[in-house]
Amino acid sequence: MTKVFSRRTFLSLSVASIGTSVLADAPTRSLRPVLRPSRGTALPKNAPSAEALIRESGLTGNVSFAVARMGDGAVLEGHQASSGLPPASVTKVLTALYALSSLGPNHRFQTTLVAVGNISNGVLRGDLVLRGGGDPTLDTNGLADLARTLKAAGVREVTGQFLVWGGALPAAKRIDKKQPDHAGYNPAISGIALNYNRVHFEWKRGANGYAVSMDGRSDKYRPDVDVARMKIVKRDLPVYTYKSKGGRDHWTVASGALGKGGARWLPMREPEVYAGEVFRTLARSHGITLKAPKKAQNPPRGTVLARKQSPALRDILKAMLKYSTNITAEMVGMAASQARGAQPQSIKASAAAMNAWASSALGMPNAALVDHSGLGEASRLRADEMAVMLAQAGQHAVLRPILKTFALRDANGKVNKNHPLKVLAKTGTLHFVSALAGYVQSSEGQELAFAIFGADVNARDRLIGPDRERPKGARTYNGRSKKLQQRLIERWGAVYGA
């Protein structure tokens, strides 16, 4: 049943800047909303009830939402608002707050080249180590910059090994084990991540069959790699198979799915060797010959010869929320846990540290996340806690500049640029899961915070094997969810927008 509520919650956070002090201290009182029916709330005649909108949507499963007034966090309306549902990528909103609180908006990650040995007459008599520093934005162009700097430092020969260290963060072969092997959004996690830990697979059909390439390309370079190998197999299904063998990624692809040509990004499971192979090629272009890369077991101690800095964390998080990059969320989330003194050995352990922080700092004691990206379907958030948290002044000041505009549409499904409501929000989508949380502003300037979670958990539980990639009914569910989300937002604009 949908209820209309009015309750003053509290939390006054100083927001003189977007610095770490905004979110560092826990509130003295809980932010948990105790929902109570308000009296005398009259709805406009042209505003359908939320129950009617949910009923007309045709959605299976459960729908949970809450909408709160900015500033005091009064919960104006909710439906099953205390039910924990999968938040999908809305999780990244909490991850952004967690990272900004723990690391600060101006934090920059560093990737370095370290000489372990002495350099004399351009010869490094010892090992060269590519040391990852947890930068989720490192790309092939960045490695090219490091190679140029190494040459400028006068190094032309390395007598020892070429090592790559990714131990700055706990390692994981994939973010979520239930996703398809070939899902580019589910790569390995390490302290070094090149091109979001994805390799570019391209195929072209010629007179003598297909030409296949696997490379770490950018807009300037196309260095081939050997750590990921592709074999074309005569079959129709499955489209891809994967296995790890001898420290390499071995893929096969069905010939019946290739057509004349195409390309896609595939996830990397050996990120250290991948980054090492690409850097080795780039160094060779500058006349620097390196041995085949090997994974370093311990952090190097030596002289830093070159360094590559990431953009500021605030900019990284803005891009993360815009493009919903899972690997970014996991890497900055684990870096945040480490900055707070935790030593998580897995993604799940780091998410547990973030849950504890959300409880103490954000008043969200029921946050139960299993990762930082929302890819894991076992995560749960409550709509009431999310909406009240978003309504507080401190979070609003931090999030508003980095959330993206959510387009509202007309009756034909086209973006309505003249819609009277303006929405800044984060979407979240899994098969049979659709979430949206953020802010809606009316033409009169009234602003509300909201969270909408929808999930058909039973339908997700039935996804097995190949059905997980394009399951029947998932697209219809998603479309209906998007329509319901907009209709709820328009209802709140009509009822509470003046």
CSV table of C-alpha atoms in Angstrom, one decimal:
chain,number,residue,atom,x,y,z
A,1,MET,CA,0.0,0.0,0.0
A,2,THR,CA,1.2,3.5,-0.8
A,3,LYS,CA,1.2,6.0,2.0
A,4,VAL,CA,1.8,9.8,2.2
A,5,PHE,CA,4.2,10.7,5.0
A,6,SER,CA,5.5,13.8,6.8
A,7,ARG,CA,8.3,13.5,9.2
A,8,ARG,CA,11.3,15.8,9.9
A,9,THR,CA,14.5,14.0,9.9
A,10,PHE,CA,17.8,15.7,10.6
A,11,LEU,CA,21.5,16.0,9.7
A,12,SER,CA,23.2,19.2,9.1
A,13,LEU,CA,26.4,18.8,7.2
A,14,SER,CA,28.7,21.7,6.6
A,15,VAL,CA,29.3,22.0,2.8
A,16,ALA,CA,31.7,24.8,2.5
A,17,SER,CA,33.6,22.6,0.0
A,18,ILE,CA,33.3,19.2,-1.6
A,19,GLY,CA,36.3,18.0,0.5
A,20,THR,CA,36.6,15.0,2.6
A,21,SER,CA,35.2,16.8,5.7
A,22,VAL,CA,31.7,16.8,4.1
A,23,LEU,CA,31.2,13.1,4.8
A,24,ALA,CA,33.9,12.2,7.2
A,25,ASP,CA,31.9,12.4,10.5
A,26,ALA,CA,29.0,10.3,11.5
A,27,PRO,CA,25.8,12.1,12.5
A,28,THR,CA,24.9,12.2,16.2
A,29,ARG,CA,21.5,10.7,15.5
A,30,SER,CA,20.1,8.1,13.1
A,31,LEU,CA,18.7,9.2,9.7
A,32,ARG,CA,16.4,6.2,9.5
A,33,PRO,CA,12.9,7.5,8.6
A,34,VAL,CA,10.1,6.5,10.8
A,35,LEU,CA,7.2,6.7,8.3
A,36,ARG,CA,4.0,8.1,9.6
A,37,PRO,CA,0.9,9.1,7.6
A,38,SER,CA,0.4,12.8,7.3
A,39,ARG,CA,-3.0,14.5,7.6
A,40,GLY,CA,-4.9,16.5,5.1
A,41,THR,CA,-2.7,15.9,2.0
A,42,ALA,CA,-4.9,16.6,-1.0
A,43,LEU,CA,-3.9,15.2,-4.4
A,44,PRO,CA,-4.7,17.1,-7.5
A,45,LYS,CA,-7.5,15.6,-9.5
A,46,ASN,CA,-5.3,15.0,-12.5
A,47,ALA,CA,-2.6,13.1,-10.5
A,48,PRO,CA,-3.2,9.3,-10.5
A,49,SER,CA,-2.4,7.5,-7.4
A,50,ALA,CA,0.9,5.7,-7.1
A,51,GLU,CA,-1.0,2.4,-6.6
A,52,ALA,CA,-2.8,2.9,-9.9
A,53,LEU,CA,0.5,3.7,-11.7
A,54,ILE,CA,2.1,0.5,-10.4
A,55,ARG,CA,-0.9,-1.6,-11.2
A,56,GLU,CA,-1.2,-0.2,-14.8
A,57,SER,CA,2.6,-0.7,-15.4
A,58,GLY,CA,2.1,-4.5,-15.7
A,59,LEU,CA,5.3,-5.1,-13.8
A,60,THR,CA,5.9,-8.5,-12.2
A,61,GLY,CA,7.8,-8.8,-8.9
A,62,ASN,CA,8.1,-5.9,-6.4
A,63,VAL,CA,8.3,-2.1,-6.7
A,64,SER,CA,9.6,0.0,-3.9
A,65,PHE,CA,9.9,3.8,-3.8
A,66,ALA,CA,10.3,6.8,-1.5
A,67,VAL,CA,10.3,10.6,-2.3
A,68,ALA,CA,11.7,13.0,0.3
A,69,ARG,CA,11.8,16.8,0.6
A,70,MET,CA,15.1,18.5,0.3
A,71,GLY,CA,16.8,19.8,3.4
A,72,ASP,CA,14.8,18.3,6.3
A,73,GLY,CA,14.5,14.9,4.6
A,74,ALA,CA,10.7,14.6,5.3
A,75,VAL,CA,9.5,11.5,3.5
A,76,LEU,CA,6.5,12.7,1.5
A,77,GLU,CA,5.4,9.4,0.0
A,78,GLY,CA,6.5,5.8,-0.1
A,79,HIS,CA,5.5,2.3,-1.4
A,80,GLN,CA,7.0,-0.7,0.2
A,81,ALA,CA,9.8,1.8,1.1
A,82,SER,CA,11.4,-0.4,3.8
A,83,SER,CA,11.7,-3.4,1.5
A,84,GLY,CA,15.3,-4.1,0.5
A,85,LEU,CA,15.6,-4.7,-3.3
A,86,PRO,CA,18.6,-5.0,-5.7
A,87,PRO,CA,19.8,-1.5,-6.5
A,88,ALA,CA,21.9,-2.5,-9.5
A,89,SER,CA,24.1,0.5,-10.6
A,90,VAL,CA,22.4,2.9,-8.2
A,91,THR,CA,25.0,1.3,-5.9
A,92,LYS,CA,27.6,3.6,-7.6
A,93,VAL,CA,26.0,6.6,-5.9
A,94,LEU,CA,27.1,5.2,-2.5
A,95,THR,CA,30.4,4.3,-3.9
A,96,ALA,CA,31.0,7.8,-5.1
A,97,LEU,CA,30.2,9.2,-1.7
A,98,TYR,CA,32.4,6.6,0.0
A,99,ALA,CA,35.3,7.4,-2.3
A,100,LEU,CA,35.0,11.1,-1.9
A,101,SER,CA,34.8,10.9,1.9
A,102,SER,CA,37.7,8.5,2.1
A,103,LEU,CA,40.1,9.8,-0.6
A,104,GLY,CA,39.0,13.4,-1.2
A,105,PRO,CA,37.9,14.9,-4.5
A,106,ASN,CA,41.4,15.8,-5.7
A,107,HIS,CA,42.9,12.4,-5.1
A,108,ARG,CA,44.9,11.1,-8.1
A,109,PHE,CA,46.1,7.5,-8.7
A,110,GLN,CA,49.6,7.0,-10.0
A,111,THR,CA,51.1,4.4,-12.3
A,112,THR,CA,54.9,4.3,-12.1
A,113,LEU,CA,58.0,2.7,-13.7
A,114,VAL,CA,60.4,1.7,-11.0
A,115,ALA,CA,64.1,0.8,-11.5
A,116,VAL,CA,65.3,-1.9,-9.1
A,117,GLY,CA,69.0,-1.6,-9.8
A,118,ASN,CA,71.6,0.9,-10.9
A,119,ILE,CA,71.6,2.8,-14.2
A,120,SER,CA,74.9,3.5,-15.9
A,121,ASN,CA,75.4,4.8,-19.5
A,122,GLY,CA,71.7,4.2,-20.3
A,123,VAL,CA,71.8,0.6,-19.0
A,124,LEU,CA,69.6,-0.5,-16.1
A,125,ARG,CA,71.4,-3.3,-14.5
A,126,GLY,CA,68.5,-4.8,-12.7
A,127,ASP,CA,64.7,-5.1,-13.1
A,128,LEU,CA,62.2,-2.7,-14.5
A,129,VAL,CA,58.8,-2.8,-12.8
A,130,LEU,CA,55.6,-1.3,-14.1
A,131,ARG,CA,53.8,-0.6,-10.8
A,132,GLY,CA,50.0,-0.2,-10.8
A,133,GLY,CA,48.5,2.3,-8.4
A,134,GLY,CA,44.8,1.5,-8.7
A,135,ASP,CA,44.1,3.9,-11.6
A,136,PRO,CA,40.9,2.8,-13.3
A,137,THR,CA,41.4,5.2,-16.2
A,138,LEU,CA,44.8,4.0,-17.4
A,139,ASP,CA,44.8,3.4,-21.1
A,140,THR,CA,47.2,2.6,-23.9
A,141,ASN,CA,47.9,6.3,-24.5
A,142,GLY,CA,48.9,6.5,-20.8
A,143,LEU,CA,51.4,3.7,-21.2
A,144,ALA,CA,52.8,5.4,-24.3
A,145,ASP,CA,53.4,8.5,-22.2
A,146,LEU,CA,55.4,6.3,-19.7
A,147,ALA,CA,57.4,4.8,-22.5
A,148,ARG,CA,58.4,8.2,-23.8
A,149,THR,CA,59.4,9.4,-20.3
A,150,LEU,CA,61.5,6.3,-19.9
A,151,LYS,CA,63.3,7.1,-23.1
A,152,ALA,CA,63.7,10.7,-22.0
A,153,ALA,CA,65.3,9.5,-18.8
A,154,GLY,CA,68.1,7.9,-20.9
A,155,VAL,CA,67.2,4.3,-20.4
A,156,ARG,CA,67.9,2.2,-23.5
A,157,GLU,CA,68.6,-1.2,-22.1
A,158,VAL,CA,67.4,-3.4,-19.2
A,159,THR,CA,69.5,-6.4,-18.2
A,160,GLY,CA,67.1,-7.8,-15.7
A,161,GLN,CA,63.4,-8.8,-15.8
A,162,PHE,CA,60.4,-6.8,-16.8
A,163,LEU,CA,57.8,-7.1,-14.0
A,164,VAL,CA,54.3,-5.8,-13.6
A,165,TRP,CA,52.9,-5.3,-10.1
A,166,GLY,CA,49.1,-5.2,-9.5
A,167,GLY,CA,49.0,-5.8,-5.8
A,168,ALA,CA,47.9,-2.4,-4.8
A,169,LEU,CA,44.3,-3.8,-4.8
A,170,PRO,CA,43.0,-7.3,-4.1
A,171,ALA,CA,42.8,-9.5,-7.2
A,172,ALA,CA,39.6,-11.0,-8.6
A,173,LYS,CA,39.2,-12.8,-11.9
A,174,ARG,CA,35.8,-11.3,-12.4
A,175,ILE,CA,33.5,-8.9,-10.5
A,176,ASP,CA,30.5,-11.3,-10.5
A,177,LYS,CA,30.7,-15.0,-11.1
A,178,LYS,CA,27.2,-15.3,-12.5
A,179,GLN,CA,27.8,-13.0,-15.5
A,180,PRO,CA,28.7,-14.5,-19.0
A,181,ASP,CA,32.4,-15.1,-19.5
A,182,HIS,CA,32.5,-12.7,-22.5
A,183,ALA,CA,30.8,-9.7,-20.8
A,184,GLY,CA,33.1,-6.8,-21.1
A,185,TYR,CA,31.5,-5.1,-18.1
A,186,ASN,CA,32.7,-8.0,-15.9
A,187,PRO,CA,36.5,-8.0,-16.2
A,188,ALA,CA,39.2,-9.0,-13.7
A,189,ILE,CA,40.1,-6.6,-10.9
A,190,SER,CA,43.7,-5.7,-10.0
A,191,GLY,CA,45.8,-2.8,-9.0
A,192,ILE,CA,46.6,-2.3,-12.7
A,193,ALA,CA,43.8,-2.0,-15.2
A,194,LEU,CA,44.5,-1.2,-18.8
A,195,ASN,CA,41.6,-0.1,-21.0
A,196,TYR,CA,39.2,-1.0,-18.3
A,197,ASN,CA,40.8,-4.5,-18.4
A,198,ARG,CA,39.4,-5.2,-21.8
A,199,VAL,CA,41.0,-6.5,-25.0
A,200,HIS,CA,39.9,-5.5,-28.5
A,201,PHE,CA,38.8,-8.4,-30.6
A,202,GLU,CA,38.3,-7.7,-34.4
A,203,TRP,CA,37.5,-10.0,-37.3
A,204,LYS,CA,37.3,-9.5,-41.0
A,205,ARG,CA,36.3,-12.1,-43.6
A,206,GLY,CA,38.5,-12.4,-46.7
A,207,ALA,CA,39.0,-14.8,-49.6
A,208,ASN,CA,40.8,-17.3,-47.4
A,209,GLY,CA,38.7,-17.1,-44.3
A,210,TYR,CA,38.8,-14.7,-41.3
A,211,ALA,CA,41.6,-12.5,-40.2
A,212,VAL,CA,41.5,-12.1,-36.4
A,213,SER,CA,43.3,-9.6,-34.1
A,214,MET,CA,43.5,-9.2,-30.3
A,215,ASP,CA,45.0,-5.9,-29.3
A,216,GLY,CA,45.1,-3.2,-26.7
A,217,ARG,CA,44.1,-0.4,-29.0
A,218,SER,CA,43.5,3.3,-28.4
A,219,ASP,CA,42.8,6.1,-30.8
A,220,LYS,CA,46.6,6.3,-31.5
A,221,TYR,CA,48.0,2.8,-31.1
A,222,ARG,CA,47.1,-0.8,-31.9
A,223,PRO,CA,49.6,-3.0,-30.1
A,224,ASP,CA,48.8,-6.7,-30.5
A,225,VAL,CA,48.8,-9.0,-27.5
A,226,ASP,CA,49.5,-12.7,-27.0
A,227,VAL,CA,48.0,-13.1,-23.5
A,228,ALA,CA,44.5,-13.3,-25.1
A,229,ARG,CA,44.1,-15.7,-28.0
A,230,MET,CA,41.1,-16.3,-30.2
A,231,LYS,CA,40.2,-19.4,-32.2
A,232,ILE,CA,37.3,-19.5,-34.7
A,233,VAL,CA,35.3,-22.8,-34.4
A,234,LYS,CA,32.7,-24.0,-36.9
A,235,ARG,CA,29.5,-23.9,-34.9
A,236,ASP,CA,26.5,-21.7,-34.3
A,237,LEU,CA,26.2,-21.8,-30.5
A,238,PRO,CA,27.6,-20.9,-28.0
A,239,VAL,CA,28.9,-17.7,-29.5
A,240,TYR,CA,31.9,-17.7,-27.2
A,241,THR,CA,33.7,-20.1,-24.9
A,242,TYR,CA,36.5,-19.2,-22.5
A,243,LYS,CA,39.1,-21.0,-20.4
A,244,SER,CA,42.3,-20.0,-18.6
A,245,LYS,CA,45.4,-22.0,-19.5
A,246,GLY,CA,49.0,-21.4,-18.9
A,247,GLY,CA,48.5,-17.9,-17.7
A,248,ARG,CA,46.6,-16.9,-20.8
A,249,ASP,CA,43.0,-16.2,-21.9
A,250,HIS,CA,41.9,-18.8,-24.5
A,251,TRP,CA,38.7,-17.9,-26.4
A,252,THR,CA,36.8,-19.5,-29.1
A,253,VAL,CA,34.1,-17.9,-31.2
A,254,ALA,CA,31.4,-19.5,-33.3
A,255,SER,CA,31.9,-19.0,-37.1
A,256,GLY,CA,28.1,-18.8,-37.5
A,257,ALA,CA,28.0,-15.6,-35.5
A,258,LEU,CA,30.7,-13.6,-37.2
A,259,GLY,CA,29.2,-12.4,-40.5
A,260,LYS,CA,31.4,-10.4,-42.7
A,261,GLY,CA,33.3,-8.6,-40.0
A,262,GLY,CA,33.1,-6.7,-36.7
A,263,ALA,CA,34.7,-6.0,-33.4
A,264,ARG,CA,34.0,-6.0,-29.7
A,265,TRP,CA,35.8,-5.6,-26.4
A,266,LEU,CA,36.3,-8.8,-24.3
A,267,PRO,CA,37.2,-8.9,-20.6
A,268,MET,CA,40.8,-9.6,-19.6
A,269,ARG,CA,41.6,-12.1,-16.8
A,270,GLU,CA,45.4,-11.6,-16.7
A,271,PRO,CA,45.6,-7.8,-16.3
A,272,GLU,CA,49.3,-7.6,-15.3
A,273,VAL,CA,50.6,-9.6,-18.3
A,274,TYR,CA,48.2,-7.7,-20.6
A,275,ALA,CA,49.5,-4.2,-19.5
A,276,GLY,CA,53.0,-5.6,-19.6
A,277,GLU,CA,52.7,-6.8,-23.2
A,278,VAL,CA,51.3,-3.5,-24.4
A,279,PHE,CA,54.0,-1.5,-22.6
A,280,ARG,CA,56.7,-3.8,-24.0
A,281,THR,CA,55.5,-3.0,-27.6
A,282,LEU,CA,55.4,0.7,-26.9
A,283,ALA,CA,58.9,0.7,-25.3
A,284,ARG,CA,60.3,-1.2,-28.3
A,285,SER,CA,59.0,1.6,-30.6
A,286,HIS,CA,61.5,3.9,-28.6
A,287,GLY,CA,64.4,1.4,-29.0
A,288,ILE,CA,64.0,0.0,-25.5
A,289,THR,CA,64.1,-3.8,-25.5
A,290,LEU,CA,62.4,-5.6,-22.6
A,291,LYS,CA,62.0,-9.2,-21.7
A,292,ALA,CA,58.5,-10.8,-21.8
A,293,PRO,CA,56.5,-9.4,-18.8
A,294,LYS,CA,56.0,-11.4,-15.6
A,295,LYS,CA,53.7,-10.8,-12.7
A,296,ALA,CA,55.6,-9.3,-9.7
A,297,GLN,CA,54.7,-10.9,-6.3
A,298,ASN,CA,55.9,-8.0,-4.1
A,299,PRO,CA,55.8,-4.2,-4.4
A,300,PRO,CA,59.0,-2.9,-5.9
A,301,ARG,CA,61.5,-0.8,-4.0
A,302,GLY,CA,63.7,1.3,-6.2
A,303,THR,CA,64.0,4.6,-8.1
A,304,VAL,CA,60.9,5.9,-9.9
A,305,LEU,CA,61.8,6.7,-13.5
A,306,ALA,CA,58.4,7.8,-14.8
A,307,ARG,CA,54.9,8.3,-13.4
A,308,LYS,CA,51.5,8.7,-14.9
A,309,GLN,CA,48.8,10.4,-12.9
A,310,SER,CA,45.0,9.9,-13.2
A,311,PRO,CA,42.5,12.7,-13.5
A,312,ALA,CA,41.2,14.0,-10.2
A,313,LEU,CA,38.8,11.6,-8.4
A,314,ARG,CA,35.9,13.9,-8.7
A,315,ASP,CA,36.2,13.7,-12.5
A,316,ILE,CA,36.7,9.9,-12.4
A,317,LEU,CA,33.5,9.6,-10.4
A,318,LYS,CA,31.5,11.9,-12.7
A,319,ALA,CA,32.5,9.6,-15.7
A,320,MET,CA,31.7,6.5,-13.6
A,321,LEU,CA,28.2,7.7,-12.9
A,322,LYS,CA,27.7,8.8,-16.5
A,323,TYR,CA,28.9,5.6,-18.2
A,324,SER,CA,28.3,3.2,-15.2
A,325,THR,CA,31.7,1.6,-15.5
A,326,ASN,CA,31.8,-1.3,-13.1
A,327,ILE,CA,35.6,-1.7,-12.9
A,328,THR,CA,35.9,2.0,-11.9
A,329,ALA,CA,33.4,1.5,-9.0
A,330,GLU,CA,35.2,-1.6,-7.7
A,331,MET,CA,38.7,-0.1,-7.9
A,332,VAL,CA,37.8,3.2,-6.2
A,333,GLY,CA,35.6,1.4,-3.7
A,334,MET,CA,38.5,-0.9,-2.6
A,335,ALA,CA,40.9,2.1,-2.6
A,336,ALA,CA,38.5,3.9,-0.3
A,337,SER,CA,38.3,0.9,2.1
A,338,GLN,CA,42.1,0.8,2.2
A,339,ALA,CA,42.3,4.6,2.9
A,340,ARG,CA,40.0,4.1,5.9
A,341,GLY,CA,42.3,1.5,7.3
A,342,ALA,CA,40.6,-1.7,6.2
A,343,GLN,CA,42.6,-4.4,4.5
A,344,PRO,CA,39.9,-6.2,2.5
A,345,GLN,CA,41.0,-9.4,0.7
A,346,SER,CA,38.0,-9.4,-1.7
A,347,ILE,CA,35.4,-7.2,-3.3
A,348,LYS,CA,32.8,-8.5,-0.9
A,349,ALA,CA,34.9,-7.7,2.1
A,350,SER,CA,35.4,-4.2,0.9
A,351,ALA,CA,31.7,-3.8,0.2
A,352,ALA,CA,31.1,-4.9,3.9
A,353,ALA,CA,33.4,-2.0,5.0
A,354,MET,CA,31.3,0.4,2.8
A,355,ASN,CA,28.1,-0.9,4.3
A,356,ALA,CA,29.4,-0.2,7.8
A,357,TRP,CA,30.4,3.3,6.7
A,358,ALA,CA,27.0,3.9,5.1
A,359,SER,CA,25.3,2.9,8.4
A,360,SER,CA,27.4,5.2,10.5
A,361,ALA,CA,28.0,8.2,8.2
A,362,LEU,CA,24.8,8.2,6.1
A,363,GLY,CA,22.2,6.7,8.4
A,364,MET,CA,21.6,3.6,6.2
A,365,PRO,CA,21.9,0.7,8.7
A,366,ASN,CA,20.2,-1.7,6.3
A,367,ALA,CA,22.6,-1.2,3.4
A,368,ALA,CA,23.6,-4.7,2.3
A,369,LEU,CA,25.9,-4.5,-0.7
A,370,VAL,CA,28.1,-7.3,-2.0
A,371,ASP,CA,30.2,-5.1,-4.3
A,372,HIS,CA,30.7,-1.4,-5.2
A,373,SER,CA,29.2,-1.5,-8.7
A,374,GLY,CA,25.8,-3.1,-8.3
A,375,LEU,CA,26.6,-6.0,-10.6
A,376,GLY,CA,26.0,-8.6,-7.9
A,377,GLU,CA,22.3,-9.4,-7.7
A,378,ALA,CA,22.5,-10.2,-3.9
A,379,SER,CA,22.9,-6.6,-3.0
A,380,ARG,CA,20.0,-4.8,-1.2
A,381,LEU,CA,19.1,-1.2,-0.5
A,382,ARG,CA,16.0,0.4,1.0
A,383,ALA,CA,14.2,3.1,-0.9
A,384,ASP,CA,13.4,5.1,2.2
A,385,GLU,CA,16.9,5.2,3.5
A,386,MET,CA,18.2,6.1,0.0
A,387,ALA,CA,15.8,8.9,-0.5
A,388,VAL,CA,16.3,10.4,2.9
A,389,MET,CA,20.1,10.2,2.5
A,390,LEU,CA,19.9,12.0,-0.9
A,391,ALA,CA,17.8,14.7,0.6
A,392,GLN,CA,20.4,15.8,3.1
A,393,ALA,CA,22.3,19.0,2.3
A,394,GLY,CA,25.8,17.5,2.4
A,395,GLN,CA,25.1,14.7,0.0
A,396,HIS,CA,23.2,17.0,-2.3
A,397,ALA,CA,26.1,19.4,-2.6
A,398,VAL,CA,28.5,16.5,-3.4
A,399,LEU,CA,26.3,14.6,-5.8
A,400,ARG,CA,24.5,17.3,-7.8
A,401,PRO,CA,27.6,18.3,-9.8
A,402,ILE,CA,28.5,14.7,-10.8
A,403,LEU,CA,25.1,13.1,-11.5
A,404,LYS,CA,24.0,13.1,-15.1
A,405,THR,CA,20.7,14.4,-16.5
A,406,PHE,CA,18.0,11.8,-16.9
A,407,ALA,CA,15.9,12.5,-20.0
A,408,LEU,CA,12.2,12.4,-19.7
A,409,ARG,CA,10.3,11.4,-22.8
A,410,ASP,CA,7.1,12.2,-24.7
A,411,ALA,CA,4.2,9.8,-25.5
A,412,ASN,CA,6.2,8.6,-28.5
A,413,GLY,CA,9.3,7.7,-26.5
A,414,LYS,CA,11.3,10.6,-27.8
A,415,VAL,CA,13.3,12.8,-25.5
A,416,ASN,CA,11.2,15.8,-24.4
A,417,LYS,CA,13.7,18.7,-24.1
A,418,ASN,CA,10.9,21.0,-23.0
A,419,HIS,CA,9.6,18.8,-20.2
A,420,PRO,CA,8.8,21.1,-17.1
A,421,LEU,CA,10.6,18.6,-14.8
A,422,LYS,CA,14.4,18.3,-14.7
A,423,VAL,CA,15.9,15.1,-13.3
A,424,LEU,CA,19.5,14.4,-12.2
A,425,ALA,CA,19.8,10.7,-11.3
A,426,LYS,CA,21.6,7.4,-11.5
A,427,THR,CA,20.0,4.5,-13.3
A,428,GLY,CA,20.5,0.8,-12.5
A,429,THR,CA,19.7,-2.1,-14.8
A,430,LEU,CA,20.1,-5.8,-14.6
A,431,HIS,CA,17.8,-8.4,-16.2
A,432,PHE,CA,14.5,-8.0,-14.4
A,433,VAL,CA,15.9,-5.3,-12.1
A,434,SER,CA,15.5,-1.6,-12.8
A,435,ALA,CA,16.4,1.2,-10.4
A,436,LEU,CA,16.6,5.0,-10.4
A,437,ALA,CA,17.6,7.4,-7.7
A,438,GLY,CA,18.4,11.2,-7.6
A,439,TYR,CA,16.7,14.5,-7.8
A,440,VAL,CA,13.7,16.0,-9.6
A,441,GLN,CA,13.2,19.8,-9.9
A,442,SER,CA,9.9,21.4,-10.9
A,443,SER,CA,9.6,24.5,-13.1
A,444,GLU,CA,8.9,26.5,-9.9
A,445,GLY,CA,12.3,25.4,-8.5
A,446,GLN,CA,11.0,22.9,-5.9
A,447,GLU,CA,13.4,20.0,-5.6
A,448,LEU,CA,12.8,16.5,-4.3
A,449,ALA,CA,15.0,13.5,-3.7
A,450,PHE,CA,13.7,10.0,-4.7
A,451,ALA,CA,14.6,6.4,-5.0
A,452,ILE,CA,12.7,3.8,-7.1
A,453,PHE,CA,13.7,0.1,-7.0
A,454,GLY,CA,11.9,-2.6,-9.0
A,455,ALA,CA,12.9,-6.3,-9.2
A,456,ASP,CA,11.4,-9.6,-10.2
A,457,VAL,CA,13.8,-11.7,-8.1
A,458,ASN,CA,12.0,-15.0,-9.1
A,459,ALA,CA,12.5,-14.3,-12.8
A,460,ARG,CA,16.2,-13.6,-12.1
A,461,ASP,CA,16.6,-16.9,-10.2
A,462,ARG,CA,15.4,-18.7,-13.3
A,463,LEU,CA,18.2,-17.4,-15.5
A,464,ILE,CA,20.6,-20.3,-16.3
A,465,GLY,CA,23.5,-20.6,-18.7
A,466,PRO,CA,22.9,-18.9,-22.1
A,467,ASP,CA,19.5,-17.5,-20.9
A,468,ARG,CA,21.4,-15.0,-18.7
A,469,GLU,CA,22.5,-12.9,-21.7
A,470,ARG,CA,19.2,-12.1,-23.5
A,471,PRO,CA,16.5,-13.8,-21.4
A,472,LYS,CA,12.9,-13.7,-22.7
A,473,GLY,CA,10.9,-10.9,-21.1
A,474,ALA,CA,13.8,-8.9,-19.7
A,475,ARG,CA,13.6,-6.2,-22.4
A,476,THR,CA,9.8,-5.8,-21.8
A,477,TYR,CA,10.3,-5.6,-18.1
A,478,ASN,CA,12.9,-2.9,-18.5
A,479,GLY,CA,10.7,-0.8,-20.8
A,480,ARG,CA,7.8,-1.0,-18.5
A,481,SER,CA,10.0,0.0,-15.5
A,482,LYS,CA,11.3,3.1,-17.3
A,483,LYS,CA,7.7,4.2,-18.1
A,484,LEU,CA,6.7,3.7,-14.5
A,485,GLN,CA,9.6,5.6,-13.2
A,486,GLN,CA,8.7,8.6,-15.4
A,487,ARG,CA,5.1,8.5,-14.4
A,488,LEU,CA,6.0,8.4,-10.7
A,489,ILE,CA,8.3,11.4,-11.2
A,490,GLU,CA,5.6,13.3,-13.0
A,491,ARG,CA,3.1,12.5,-10.3
A,492,TRP,CA,5.5,13.9,-7.7
A,493,GLY,CA,6.0,17.0,-9.8
A,494,ALA,CA,2.3,17.5,-9.9
A,495,VAL,CA,1.6,16.8,-6.2
A,496,TYR,CA,4.7,18.2,-4.5
A,497,GLY,CA,6.3,20.5,-7.1
A,498,ALA,CA,4.6,23.8,-6.3
